[in-house]
Amino acid sequence: MAVLVGRQAPDFTAAAVLGNGEIVEGFTLSDHIKGKKAVLFFYPLDFTFVCPSELIAFDKRLAEFEKRGVEVIGVSIDSQFSHHAWRSTPVEKGGIGEVKYPLVADVKHEIVKAYDIEHPEAGVAFRASFLIDEEGQVRHQVVNDLPLGRNVDEMLRMVDALNFHQEHGEVCPAGWTAGDEGMKADAKGVADYLTKNSGKL
């Protein structure tokens, strides 16, 4: 499995269901992002088990991502019509409701292969998430096996960490959260930080 951190996120064009429910045939990642940060996340299949909890969790935190200038995009190997049907199914009946971010249809498995996160036996996507910066570079990725639901709040933390680093030029130590002190990336910075904060680690 490839590590894409530090590399350009593979671009793609595919059919998708937009956050307003419209089906489009030519959704292009780079056009949609247009110089903004993005969280691109993959999930195995529509109408399954762990997946709806993750998609709903992303939707419930969408305003937090948007406040940070981040686009959220979901991808699975299902068709745009399956995505649309799942969005049209109420949560209490196993659907995801009208989530407000795009769901991309990777029916040819081209995107999961480009990101190298296709399950070798099941042929579906692992639960993979990629944080992409304004230049289209992957800055963070995490890949979970199929039974293991991801933590959407952790992705928000990583967005905050990237924003902090970009704004202040400092690095973010273990467990860093918004509002915490950063660390200067030199020997003195490490010593100063650890002197004050090693007890919290």
Tab-separated table of C-alpha atoms in Angstrom, residues 5-6 12 18 21 23 37 40 42 52 65 79 81 84 87 89 94 99 105 131 145 154 157 159 172 180 194 200:
chain	number	residue	atom	x	y	z
A	5	VAL	CA	1.849	11.867	2.231
A	6	GLY	CA	4.176	14.419	0.674
A	12	PHE	CA	-9.894	12.229	-10.984
A	18	LEU	CA	-23.520	16.641	-4.934
A	21	GLY	CA	-28.746	15.923	-4.307
A	23	ILE	CA	-26.317	13.911	-9.950
A	37	LYS	CA	-7.948	22.170	1.661
A	40	LEU	CA	-11.145	12.945	0.772
A	42	PHE	CA	-13.181	6.368	1.113
A	52	PRO	CA	-23.528	5.094	7.592
A	65	PHE	CA	-14.721	21.604	8.346
A	79	SER	CA	-22.817	4.055	-8.575
A	81	PHE	CA	-27.629	6.103	-8.392
A	84	HIS	CA	-28.603	8.984	-4.457
A	87	ARG	CA	-29.147	9.765	0.588
A	89	THR	CA	-33.264	6.769	2.700
A	94	GLY	CA	-30.558	2.549	7.543
A	99	VAL	CA	-25.663	14.572	3.638
A	105	ALA	CA	-19.021	6.985	-7.767
A	131	LEU	CA	-6.055	15.498	4.141
A	145	ASP	CA	-9.522	-2.106	7.998
A	154	GLU	CA	-9.235	13.285	14.811
A	157	ARG	CA	-7.589	17.927	14.884
A	159	VAL	CA	-6.784	20.124	10.022
A	172	CYS	CA	2.677	20.287	16.575
A	180	ASP	CA	-2.071	24.440	22.729
A	194	LEU	CA	9.634	19.491	26.886
A	200	LYS	CA	1.371	16.165	29.932
